[in-house]
PDB file of C-alpha atoms in Angstrom:
ATOM      1  CA  MET R   1      12.102  12.095  -2.803  1.00  0.00           C
ATOM      2  CA  LYS R   2      11.668   8.057  -3.219  1.00  0.00           C
ATOM      3  CA  LEU R   3      12.542   6.891   0.432  1.00  0.00           C
ATOM      4  CA  ILE R   4      13.649   3.282   0.674  1.00  0.00           C
ATOM      5  CA  ARG R   5      14.611   0.953   3.332  1.00  0.00           C
ATOM      6  CA  HIS R   6      16.455  -2.225   2.330  1.00  0.00           C
ATOM      7  CA  GLY R   7      18.134  -5.278   4.123  1.00  0.00           C
ATOM      8  CA  VAL R   8      17.102  -8.047   6.630  1.00  0.00           C
ATOM      9  CA  LYS R   9      13.969  -7.499   7.921  1.00  0.00           C
ATOM     10  CA  GLY R  10      13.802  -6.028  11.143  1.00  0.00           C
ATOM     11  CA  SER R  11      17.147  -4.207  10.591  1.00  0.00           C
ATOM     12  CA  GLU R  12      16.733  -2.400   7.380  1.00  0.00           C
ATOM     13  CA  LYS R  13      18.766   0.460   6.541  1.00  0.00           C
ATOM     14  CA  PRO R  14      17.472   3.898   4.986  1.00  0.00           C
ATOM     15  CA  ALA R  15      18.085   5.068   1.596  1.00  0.00           C
ATOM     16  CA  PHE R  16      16.275   7.010  -1.126  1.00  0.00           C
ATOM     17  CA  VAL R  17      16.335   6.746  -4.963  1.00  0.00           C
ATOM     18  CA  HIS R  18      18.340   9.440  -6.999  1.00  0.00           C
ATOM     19  CA  THR R  19      17.121  10.901 -10.286  1.00  0.00           C
ATOM     20  CA  ASP R  20      19.806   8.763 -11.990  1.00  0.00           C
ATOM     21  CA  GLY R  21      18.350   5.541 -10.741  1.00  0.00           C
ATOM     22  CA  THR R  22      20.945   4.897  -8.064  1.00  0.00           C
ATOM     23  CA  VAL R  23      19.969   4.067  -4.531  1.00  0.00           C
ATOM     24  CA  ARG R  24      21.943   6.383  -2.340  1.00  0.00           C
ATOM     25  CA  ASP R  25      22.650   5.334   1.472  1.00  0.00           C
ATOM     26  CA  LEU R  26      20.968   7.820   4.128  1.00  0.00           C
ATOM     27  CA  SER R  27      22.461   5.648   7.083  1.00  0.00           C
ATOM     28  CA  GLY R  28      25.120   8.628   7.887  1.00  0.00           C
ATOM     29  CA  ILE R  29      22.256  11.206   7.874  1.00  0.00           C
ATOM     30  CA  VAL R  30      19.449   9.414   9.683  1.00  0.00           C
ATOM     31  CA  ASP R  31      19.384   6.312  11.655  1.00  0.00           C
ATOM     32  CA  ASP R  32      15.695   5.146   9.801  1.00  0.00           C
ATOM     33  CA  ILE R  33      12.940   6.444   8.006  1.00  0.00           C
ATOM     34  CA  THR R  34      10.508   6.815  10.677  1.00  0.00           C
ATOM     35  CA  SER R  35       7.184   8.484  11.069  1.00  0.00           C
ATOM     36  CA  GLU R  36       8.943  11.440  13.255  1.00  0.00           C
ATOM     37  CA  LEU R  37      10.587  12.615  10.213  1.00  0.00           C
ATOM     38  CA  PHE R  38       7.563  13.613   8.713  1.00  0.00           C
ATOM     39  CA  VAL R  39       6.808  16.277  11.409  1.00  0.00           C
ATOM     40  CA  ASN R  40       8.690  19.539  12.245  1.00  0.00           C
ATOM     41  CA  GLY R  41      10.001  19.679   8.951  1.00  0.00           C
ATOM     42  CA  GLU R  42      12.589  16.806   9.263  1.00  0.00           C
ATOM     43  CA  LEU R  43      11.736  15.325   6.052  1.00  0.00           C
ATOM     44  CA  ASP R  44      12.477  18.743   4.059  1.00  0.00           C
ATOM     45  CA  LYS R  45      16.081  18.475   5.576  1.00  0.00           C
ATOM     46  CA  LEU R  46      16.669  15.185   3.497  1.00  0.00           C
ATOM     47  CA  LEU R  47      15.965  17.034   0.202  1.00  0.00           C
ATOM     48  CA  GLU R  48      18.784  19.569   0.989  1.00  0.00           C
ATOM     49  CA  VAL R  49      21.294  16.541   0.665  1.00  0.00           C
ATOM     50  CA  ASP R  50      23.503  16.557  -2.221  1.00  0.00           C
ATOM     51  CA  PRO R  51      23.071  12.847  -3.354  1.00  0.00           C
ATOM     52  CA  LEU R  52      26.343  12.718  -5.245  1.00  0.00           C
ATOM     53  CA  GLU R  53      27.995  12.831  -1.851  1.00  0.00           C
ATOM     54  CA  LEU R  54      26.326   9.500  -0.591  1.00  0.00           C
ATOM     55  CA  PRO R  55      27.292   5.788  -1.267  1.00  0.00           C
ATOM     56  CA  VAL R  56      25.509   3.858  -3.872  1.00  0.00           C
ATOM     57  CA  VAL R  57      23.621   1.089  -2.296  1.00  0.00           C
ATOM     58  CA  ASP R  58      23.433  -2.186  -4.007  1.00  0.00           C
ATOM     59  CA  LEU R  59      19.719  -3.303  -3.136  1.00  0.00           C
ATOM     60  CA  ASP R  60      19.086  -6.989  -1.749  1.00  0.00           C
ATOM     61  CA  ARG R  61      15.491  -6.796  -0.115  1.00  0.00           C
ATOM     62  CA  ILE R  62      13.330  -4.121  -0.098  1.00  0.00           C
ATOM     63  CA  GLY R  63      11.334  -3.437   3.221  1.00  0.00           C
ATOM     64  CA  VAL R  64       8.486  -1.620   3.988  1.00  0.00           C
ATOM     65  CA  PRO R  65       9.608   2.440   3.209  1.00  0.00           C
ATOM     66  CA  TRP R  66       8.932   3.659   6.873  1.00  0.00           C
ATOM     67  CA  VAL R  67       8.446   2.689  10.401  1.00  0.00           C
ATOM     68  CA  GLY R  68       5.965   4.045  12.673  1.00  0.00           C
ATOM     69  CA  ALA R  69       2.542   3.228  11.567  1.00  0.00           C
ATOM     70  CA  GLY R  70       0.170   3.395  14.189  1.00  0.00           C
ATOM     71  CA  LYS R  71      -2.793   2.491  11.744  1.00  0.00           C
ATOM     72  CA  PHE R  72      -3.408   0.573   8.663  1.00  0.00           C
ATOM     73  CA  ILE R  73      -6.938   1.827   7.460  1.00  0.00           C
ATOM     74  CA  ALA R  74      -8.283   0.579   4.431  1.00  0.00           C
ATOM     75  CA  ILE R  75     -11.426   1.555   2.077  1.00  0.00           C
ATOM     76  CA  GLY R  76     -13.771  -0.729   0.336  1.00  0.00           C
ATOM     77  CA  LEU R  77     -15.533  -0.432  -2.956  1.00  0.00           C
ATOM     78  CA  ASN R  78     -14.099   2.780  -3.621  1.00  0.00           C
ATOM     79  CA  TYR R  79     -14.128   2.258  -7.424  1.00  0.00           C
ATOM     80  CA  ALA R  80     -17.747   2.372  -9.292  1.00  0.00           C
ATOM     81  CA  ASP R  81     -16.638  -0.649 -11.576  1.00  0.00           C
ATOM     82  CA  HIS R  82     -15.258  -2.514  -8.961  1.00  0.00           C
ATOM     83  CA  ALA R  83     -18.401  -2.401  -7.006  1.00  0.00           C
ATOM     84  CA  ALA R  84     -20.257  -3.561 -10.091  1.00  0.00           C
ATOM     85  CA  GLU R  85     -18.138  -6.623 -10.741  1.00  0.00           C
ATOM     86  CA  ALA R  86     -18.632  -7.598  -6.959  1.00  0.00           C
ATOM     87  CA  ASN R  87     -22.347  -7.157  -7.471  1.00  0.00           C
ATOM     88  CA  MET R  88     -22.426  -4.650  -4.556  1.00  0.00           C
ATOM     89  CA  PRO R  89     -23.992  -1.239  -4.643  1.00  0.00           C
ATOM     90  CA  ILE R  90     -22.160   2.057  -4.875  1.00  0.00           C
ATOM     91  CA  PRO R  91     -21.853   3.093  -1.180  1.00  0.00           C
ATOM     92  CA  PRO R  92     -23.194   6.483  -0.022  1.00  0.00           C
ATOM     93  CA  GLU R  93     -20.095   6.872   2.302  1.00  0.00           C
ATOM     94  CA  PRO R  94     -16.610   5.341   2.509  1.00  0.00           C
ATOM     95  CA  ILE R  95     -16.663   1.726   3.626  1.00  0.00           C
ATOM     96  CA  VAL R  96     -13.797   1.704   6.465  1.00  0.00           C
ATOM     97  CA  PHE R  97     -12.106  -1.369   7.876  1.00  0.00           C
ATOM     98  CA  SER R  98      -8.637  -2.075   9.195  1.00  0.00           C
ATOM     99  CA  LYS R  99      -5.925  -4.073   8.296  1.00  0.00           C
ATOM    100  CA  MET R 100      -3.523  -5.309  10.761  1.00  0.00           C
ATOM    101  CA  LEU R 101      -0.219  -4.020  11.299  1.00  0.00           C
ATOM    102  CA  SER R 102       1.738  -7.094  11.112  1.00  0.00           C
ATOM    103  CA  CYS R 103       0.333  -8.115   7.817  1.00  0.00           C
ATOM    104  CA  MET R 104       2.686  -5.287   6.387  1.00  0.00           C
ATOM    105  CA  SER R 105       5.637  -7.089   4.323  1.00  0.00           C
ATOM    106  CA  GLY R 106       8.188  -5.641   1.685  1.00  0.00           C
ATOM    107  CA  CYS R 107       7.122  -5.194  -1.894  1.00  0.00           C
ATOM    108  CA  ASN R 108       8.887  -8.368  -2.882  1.00  0.00           C
ATOM    109  CA  ASP R 109       8.436 -10.664   0.138  1.00  0.00           C
ATOM    110  CA  PRO R 110       6.602 -14.020  -0.125  1.00  0.00           C
ATOM    111  CA  VAL R 111       3.142 -13.949  -0.237  1.00  0.00           C
ATOM    112  CA  VAL R 112       1.966 -16.803   1.954  1.00  0.00           C
ATOM    113  CA  LEU R 113      -1.369 -18.321   1.904  1.00  0.00           C
ATOM    114  CA  PRO R 114      -3.362 -18.931   5.164  1.00  0.00           C
ATOM    115  CA  LYS R 115      -3.660 -22.474   6.328  1.00  0.00           C
ATOM    116  CA  GLY R 116      -6.710 -23.876   4.190  1.00  0.00           C
ATOM    117  CA  SER R 117      -7.021 -20.861   2.120  1.00  0.00           C
ATOM    118  CA  THR R 118      -9.189 -21.501  -1.100  1.00  0.00           C
ATOM    119  CA  LYS R 119     -10.194 -17.884  -1.904  1.00  0.00           C
ATOM    120  CA  SER R 120      -7.055 -15.590  -1.713  1.00  0.00           C
ATOM    121  CA  ASP R 121      -7.188 -12.464  -4.066  1.00  0.00           C
ATOM    122  CA  TRP R 122      -5.066  -9.710  -5.046  1.00  0.00           C
ATOM    123  CA  GLU R 123      -5.803  -5.908  -5.027  1.00  0.00           C
ATOM    124  CA  VAL R 124      -3.848  -3.192  -6.461  1.00  0.00           C
ATOM    125  CA  GLU R 125      -4.279   0.158  -4.612  1.00  0.00           C
ATOM    126  CA  LEU R 126      -2.813   3.735  -3.882  1.00  0.00           C
ATOM    127  CA  GLY R 127      -1.565   4.086  -0.526  1.00  0.00           C
ATOM    128  CA  VAL R 128      -1.442   7.228   1.602  1.00  0.00           C
ATOM    129  CA  VAL R 129       0.880   7.846   4.487  1.00  0.00           C
ATOM    130  CA  ILE R 130      -0.028  10.792   6.660  1.00  0.00           C
ATOM    131  CA  GLY R 131       2.616  13.025   7.719  1.00  0.00           C
ATOM    132  CA  LYS R 132       1.010  15.293  10.645  1.00  0.00           C
ATOM    133  CA  ARG R 133      -1.721  14.656  13.144  1.00  0.00           C
ATOM    134  CA  ALA R 134      -5.258  15.145  11.395  1.00  0.00           C
ATOM    135  CA  ARG R 135      -8.539  15.936  13.212  1.00  0.00           C
ATOM    136  CA  TYR R 136     -11.467  17.177  11.494  1.00  0.00           C
ATOM    137  CA  VAL R 137      -9.263  18.474   8.879  1.00  0.00           C
ATOM    138  CA  THR R 138     -11.346  20.187   6.067  1.00  0.00           C
ATOM    139  CA  GLU R 139     -11.276  18.561   2.483  1.00  0.00           C
ATOM    140  CA  GLN R 140      -9.634  21.608   0.962  1.00  0.00           C
ATOM    141  CA  ASP R 141      -6.693  21.350   3.515  1.00  0.00           C
ATOM    142  CA  ALA R 142      -6.447  17.280   3.735  1.00  0.00           C
ATOM    143  CA  LEU R 143      -3.666  16.892   1.027  1.00  0.00           C
ATOM    144  CA  SER R 144      -1.545  19.033   3.418  1.00  0.00           C
ATOM    145  CA  TYR R 145      -1.385  16.616   5.858  1.00  0.00           C
ATOM    146  CA  VAL R 146       0.072  14.036   3.606  1.00  0.00           C
ATOM    147  CA  ALA R 147       3.722  12.679   3.631  1.00  0.00           C
ATOM    148  CA  GLY R 148       3.725  10.563   0.554  1.00  0.00           C
ATOM    149  CA  TYR R 149       2.198   8.228  -1.360  1.00  0.00           C
ATOM    150  CA  CYS R 150       2.938   4.210  -1.891  1.00  0.00           C
ATOM    151  CA  ILE R 151       1.791   1.018  -3.442  1.00  0.00           C
ATOM    152  CA  VAL R 152      -0.343  -1.391  -1.505  1.00  0.00           C
ATOM    153  CA  ASN R 153      -1.235  -4.845  -2.491  1.00  0.00           C
ATOM    154  CA  ASP R 154      -4.413  -5.086  -0.354  1.00  0.00           C
ATOM    155  CA  LEU R 155      -4.697  -8.998  -0.415  1.00  0.00           C
ATOM    156  CA  SER R 156      -7.734 -10.553   0.786  1.00  0.00           C
ATOM    157  CA  GLU R 157      -9.215 -14.217   1.946  1.00  0.00           C
ATOM    158  CA  ARG R 158     -12.599 -13.691   0.421  1.00  0.00           C
ATOM    159  CA  GLU R 159     -13.969 -16.473   2.544  1.00  0.00           C
ATOM    160  CA  TYR R 160     -12.939 -15.051   5.604  1.00  0.00           C
ATOM    161  CA  GLN R 161     -13.930 -11.839   4.446  1.00  0.00           C
ATOM    162  CA  LEU R 162     -17.436 -12.578   3.525  1.00  0.00           C
ATOM    163  CA  GLU R 163     -18.511 -15.829   4.487  1.00  0.00           C
ATOM    164  CA  ARG R 164     -17.211 -16.279   8.145  1.00  0.00           C
ATOM    165  CA  GLY R 165     -19.403 -13.455   9.720  1.00  0.00           C
ATOM    166  CA  GLY R 166     -18.339 -10.350  11.185  1.00  0.00           C
ATOM    167  CA  THR R 167     -16.432  -7.640   9.645  1.00  0.00           C
ATOM    168  CA  TRP R 168     -14.007  -7.762   6.719  1.00  0.00           C
ATOM    169  CA  ASP R 169     -11.066  -7.584   8.826  1.00  0.00           C
ATOM    170  CA  LYS R 170     -10.746 -11.386   9.361  1.00  0.00           C
ATOM    171  CA  GLY R 171      -9.749 -11.795   5.480  1.00  0.00           C
ATOM    172  CA  LYS R 172      -7.670  -8.581   5.260  1.00  0.00           C
ATOM    173  CA  GLY R 173      -4.990  -8.906   8.143  1.00  0.00           C
ATOM    174  CA  CYS R 174      -3.240 -12.368   7.068  1.00  0.00           C
ATOM    175  CA  ASP R 175       0.377 -12.321   7.755  1.00  0.00           C
ATOM    176  CA  THR R 176       1.935 -11.157   4.210  1.00  0.00           C
ATOM    177  CA  PHE R 177      -1.043  -9.731   3.175  1.00  0.00           C
ATOM    178  CA  GLY R 178       0.062  -6.122   2.999  1.00  0.00           C
ATOM    179  CA  PRO R 179       3.031  -5.850   0.569  1.00  0.00           C
ATOM    180  CA  ILE R 180       4.161  -2.129   0.644  1.00  0.00           C
ATOM    181  CA  GLY R 181       6.440   0.035  -1.351  1.00  0.00           C
ATOM    182  CA  PRO R 182       9.211  -0.335  -2.983  1.00  0.00           C
ATOM    183  CA  TRP R 183       9.268   3.288  -2.240  1.00  0.00           C
ATOM    184  CA  LEU R 184       7.514   5.858  -0.202  1.00  0.00           C
ATOM    185  CA  VAL R 185       7.361   8.916  -2.843  1.00  0.00           C
ATOM    186  CA  THR R 186       7.101  12.398  -0.867  1.00  0.00           C
ATOM    187  CA  LYS R 187       4.120  14.447  -1.937  1.00  0.00           C
ATOM    188  CA  ASP R 188       6.052  17.076  -3.826  1.00  0.00           C
ATOM    189  CA  GLU R 189       6.529  14.541  -6.460  1.00  0.00           C
ATOM    190  CA  ILE R 190       2.752  13.523  -6.868  1.00  0.00           C
ATOM    191  CA  THR R 191       0.731  16.965  -7.406  1.00  0.00           C
ATOM    192  CA  ASP R 192      -2.415  14.812  -8.437  1.00  0.00           C
ATOM    193  CA  PRO R 193      -3.172  11.612  -6.602  1.00  0.00           C
ATOM    194  CA  GLN R 194      -6.183  11.543  -8.812  1.00  0.00           C
ATOM    195  CA  ASN R 195      -4.462  10.588 -11.690  1.00  0.00           C
ATOM    196  CA  LEU R 196      -2.500   7.874 -11.563  1.00  0.00           C
ATOM    197  CA  HIS R 197      -2.475   4.636 -13.709  1.00  0.00           C
ATOM    198  CA  MET R 198      -2.405   1.339 -12.124  1.00  0.00           C
ATOM    199  CA  TRP R 199      -2.157  -2.317 -12.953  1.00  0.00           C
ATOM    200  CA  LEU R 200      -1.611  -5.982 -11.706  1.00  0.00           C
ATOM    201  CA  ASP R 201      -0.494  -9.130 -13.494  1.00  0.00           C
ATOM    202  CA  ILE R 202      -0.885 -12.634 -12.448  1.00  0.00           C
ATOM    203  CA  ASN R 203       1.793 -14.916 -14.203  1.00  0.00           C
ATOM    204  CA  GLY R 204       2.136 -12.140 -17.001  1.00  0.00           C
ATOM    205  CA  ASN R 205      -1.312 -12.118 -17.673  1.00  0.00           C
ATOM    206  CA  ARG R 206      -2.863  -8.383 -17.130  1.00  0.00           C
ATOM    207  CA  GLU R 207      -5.785  -8.590 -14.454  1.00  0.00           C
ATOM    208  CA  GLN R 208      -6.173  -5.136 -13.418  1.00  0.00           C
ATOM    209  CA  VAL R 209      -5.856  -1.965 -15.226  1.00  0.00           C
ATOM    210  CA  GLY R 210      -7.503   1.312 -13.659  1.00  0.00           C
ATOM    211  CA  ASN R 211      -6.656   4.820 -12.998  1.00  0.00           C
ATOM    212  CA  THR R 212      -7.180   7.030  -9.435  1.00  0.00           C
ATOM    213  CA  LYS R 213      -9.281   9.377 -11.317  1.00  0.00           C
ATOM    214  CA  THR R 214     -12.266   6.852 -11.023  1.00  0.00           C
ATOM    215  CA  MET R 215     -12.370   6.776  -7.263  1.00  0.00           C
ATOM    216  CA  ILE R 216     -15.969   7.196  -5.665  1.00  0.00           C
ATOM    217  CA  PHE R 217     -14.091   9.190  -2.593  1.00  0.00           C
ATOM    218  CA  SER R 218     -10.995  11.108  -3.524  1.00  0.00           C
ATOM    219  CA  VAL R 219      -7.964  10.988  -1.425  1.00  0.00           C
ATOM    220  CA  ALA R 220      -8.712  14.073  -0.184  1.00  0.00           C
ATOM    221  CA  HIS R 221     -12.358  13.076   1.007  1.00  0.00           C
ATOM    222  CA  LEU R 222     -11.028  10.036   2.505  1.00  0.00           C
ATOM    223  CA  ILE R 223      -8.606  11.992   4.859  1.00  0.00           C
ATOM    224  CA  SER R 224     -11.071  14.563   5.875  1.00  0.00           C
ATOM    225  CA  TYR R 225     -13.670  11.649   6.555  1.00  0.00           C
ATOM    226  CA  LEU R 226     -11.494   9.487   8.441  1.00  0.00           C
ATOM    227  CA  SER R 227     -10.216  12.502  10.401  1.00  0.00           C
ATOM    228  CA  LYS R 228     -13.990  12.894  11.940  1.00  0.00           C
ATOM    229  CA  PHE R 229     -13.985   9.616  13.344  1.00  0.00           C
ATOM    230  CA  MET R 230     -10.272   9.155  14.387  1.00  0.00           C
ATOM    231  CA  THR R 231      -7.195  11.182  14.950  1.00  0.00           C
ATOM    232  CA  LEU R 232      -4.581  10.195  12.004  1.00  0.00           C
ATOM    233  CA  GLU R 233      -1.318  10.100  13.363  1.00  0.00           C
ATOM    234  CA  PRO R 234       2.072  10.642  11.386  1.00  0.00           C
ATOM    235  CA  GLY R 235       3.040   7.347   9.609  1.00  0.00           C
ATOM    236  CA  ASP R 236      -0.583   5.929   9.515  1.00  0.00           C
ATOM    237  CA  LEU R 237      -1.413   4.345   6.311  1.00  0.00           C
ATOM    238  CA  ILE R 238      -4.425   4.672   4.408  1.00  0.00           C
ATOM    239  CA  THR R 239      -5.201   2.253   1.417  1.00  0.00           C
ATOM    240  CA  THR R 240      -7.737   3.811  -0.793  1.00  0.00           C
ATOM    241  CA  GLY R 241      -9.372   0.972  -2.985  1.00  0.00           C
ATOM    242  CA  THR R 242      -9.116  -1.267  -6.024  1.00  0.00           C
ATOM    243  CA  PRO R 243     -10.033  -0.909  -9.621  1.00  0.00           C
ATOM    244  CA  PRO R 244     -11.809  -3.809 -11.507  1.00  0.00           C
ATOM    245  CA  GLY R 245     -10.173  -7.135 -12.240  1.00  0.00           C
ATOM    246  CA  VAL R 246      -9.837  -8.838  -9.079  1.00  0.00           C
ATOM    247  CA  GLY R 247      -9.981 -12.739  -8.799  1.00  0.00           C
ATOM    248  CA  MET R 248     -13.446 -12.683  -6.977  1.00  0.00           C
ATOM    249  CA  GLY R 249     -14.882 -10.907  -9.773  1.00  0.00           C
ATOM    250  CA  LYS R 250     -13.680 -13.092 -12.682  1.00  0.00           C
ATOM    251  CA  LYS R 251     -16.461 -14.263 -15.190  1.00  0.00           C
ATOM    252  CA  PRO R 252     -17.820 -16.881 -15.536  1.00  0.00           C
ATOM    253  CA  PHE R 253     -15.681 -18.337 -12.739  1.00  0.00           C
ATOM    254  CA  PRO R 254     -13.828 -16.493 -10.159  1.00  0.00           C
ATOM    255  CA  ARG R 255     -10.027 -17.234  -9.952  1.00  0.00           C
ATOM    256  CA  PHE R 256      -8.211 -17.062  -6.727  1.00  0.00           C
ATOM    257  CA  LEU R 257      -4.327 -17.200  -5.957  1.00  0.00           C
ATOM    258  CA  LYS R 258      -2.329 -20.574  -5.657  1.00  0.00           C
ATOM    259  CA  PRO R 259       1.047 -21.580  -4.708  1.00  0.00           C
ATOM    260  CA  GLY R 260       3.355 -20.871  -7.437  1.00  0.00           C
ATOM    261  CA  ASP R 261       1.401 -17.814  -8.966  1.00  0.00           C
ATOM    262  CA  VAL R 262       3.728 -14.656  -9.474  1.00  0.00           C
ATOM    263  CA  ILE R 263       2.022 -11.320  -8.913  1.00  0.00           C
ATOM    264  CA  THR R 264       3.384  -7.904 -10.549  1.00  0.00           C
ATOM    265  CA  LEU R 265       1.618  -4.738 -10.012  1.00  0.00           C
ATOM    266  CA  GLY R 266       2.439  -1.299 -10.340  1.00  0.00           C
ATOM    267  CA  ILE R 267       1.342   2.515 -10.195  1.00  0.00           C
ATOM    268  CA  GLU R 268       2.446   5.676 -12.144  1.00  0.00           C
ATOM    269  CA  ARG R 269       5.311   7.143 -10.679  1.00  0.00           C
ATOM    270  CA  LEU R 270       5.285   4.977  -7.518  1.00  0.00           C
ATOM    271  CA  GLY R 271       7.096   1.869  -8.703  1.00  0.00           C
ATOM    272  CA  GLU R 272       6.273  -1.810  -9.277  1.00  0.00           C
ATOM    273  CA  GLN R 273       6.080  -4.862  -6.726  1.00  0.00           C
ATOM    274  CA  ARG R 274       6.699  -8.649  -7.445  1.00  0.00           C
ATOM    275  CA  GLN R 275       5.492 -11.443  -5.057  1.00  0.00           C
ATOM    276  CA  VAL R 276       5.689 -15.199  -5.449  1.00  0.00           C
ATOM    277  CA  VAL R 277       2.711 -17.109  -3.760  1.00  0.00           C
ATOM    278  CA  TYR R 278       3.464 -19.984  -1.436  1.00  0.00           C
ATOM    279  CA  GLU R 279       1.281 -22.494   0.729  1.00  0.00           C
ATOM    280  CA  TRP R 280       1.396 -21.591   4.157  1.00  0.00           C
ATOM    281  CA  ASP R 281       5.041 -22.093   5.805  1.00  0.00           C
ATOM    282  CA  GLU R 282       5.716 -20.255   9.040  1.00  0.00           C
ATOM    283  CA  LYS R 283       9.354 -20.214   8.209  1.00  0.00           C
ATOM    284  CA  LEU R 284       8.666 -17.608   4.931  1.00  0.00           C
ATOM    285  CA  ILE R 285       6.587 -15.060   7.316  1.00  0.00           C
ATOM    286  CA  ASP R 286       9.704 -13.563   9.184  1.00  0.00           C
ATOM    287  CA  ILE R 287      12.155 -13.788   6.039  1.00  0.00           C
TER     288      ILE R 287
END
């Protein structure tokens, strides 16, 4: 099932994408798509609904496909070829950092550059949404803790990330730097998260091409690994790293985002995103 939320920010309504491509309203069945639906089989009940009995929705704005994330966890340098372009060694264990919940935005919402930003960058990534509480889970069982998958654009301000001291978090949690969706695709539709094609364009030019099969640490490994350091709760989001082609790694000169750029990106079976980049304008943050 492809779950989607649409409408004005803060007042989104639940829906899902039918196999015929129409978007069907779920607001008569559930109040919203929340992390609570992922536990106790509540999500499975939606699969029993006859979609032809539900109203068709004309989409306007698409929001983050669920609410209730308590953590937005990110993994760095998880593709060997991306580590090479960044001139960094392949990590012996996953590199873990946080993106702020306040950076989460809809898949087509504006990307607003922070004040004074000169090194904002793009990263297409596979997002994994946790479906039930996970503590010290084995790698063999890890995928049973997944509710679904989504696209994440892990936007990054490289100066803040790498040149301002401290952790990577400074460059990762800026407002609008976490577009998610368009859908949350339930795990029954993605039998193998380690074989998904992914891509990203800037102004129609292909910049990133990759496949999740080249991850250094698999989705199952990451869930098991993280569950040793923190409790993963329903609704938590893990974004799993990016393939090569980011702006920081361009040769002979890096290429970073500027106002007016159009970012389009997609992952096989998970849909596509489109964002327009703007200079700092606080009014655009809460659209």
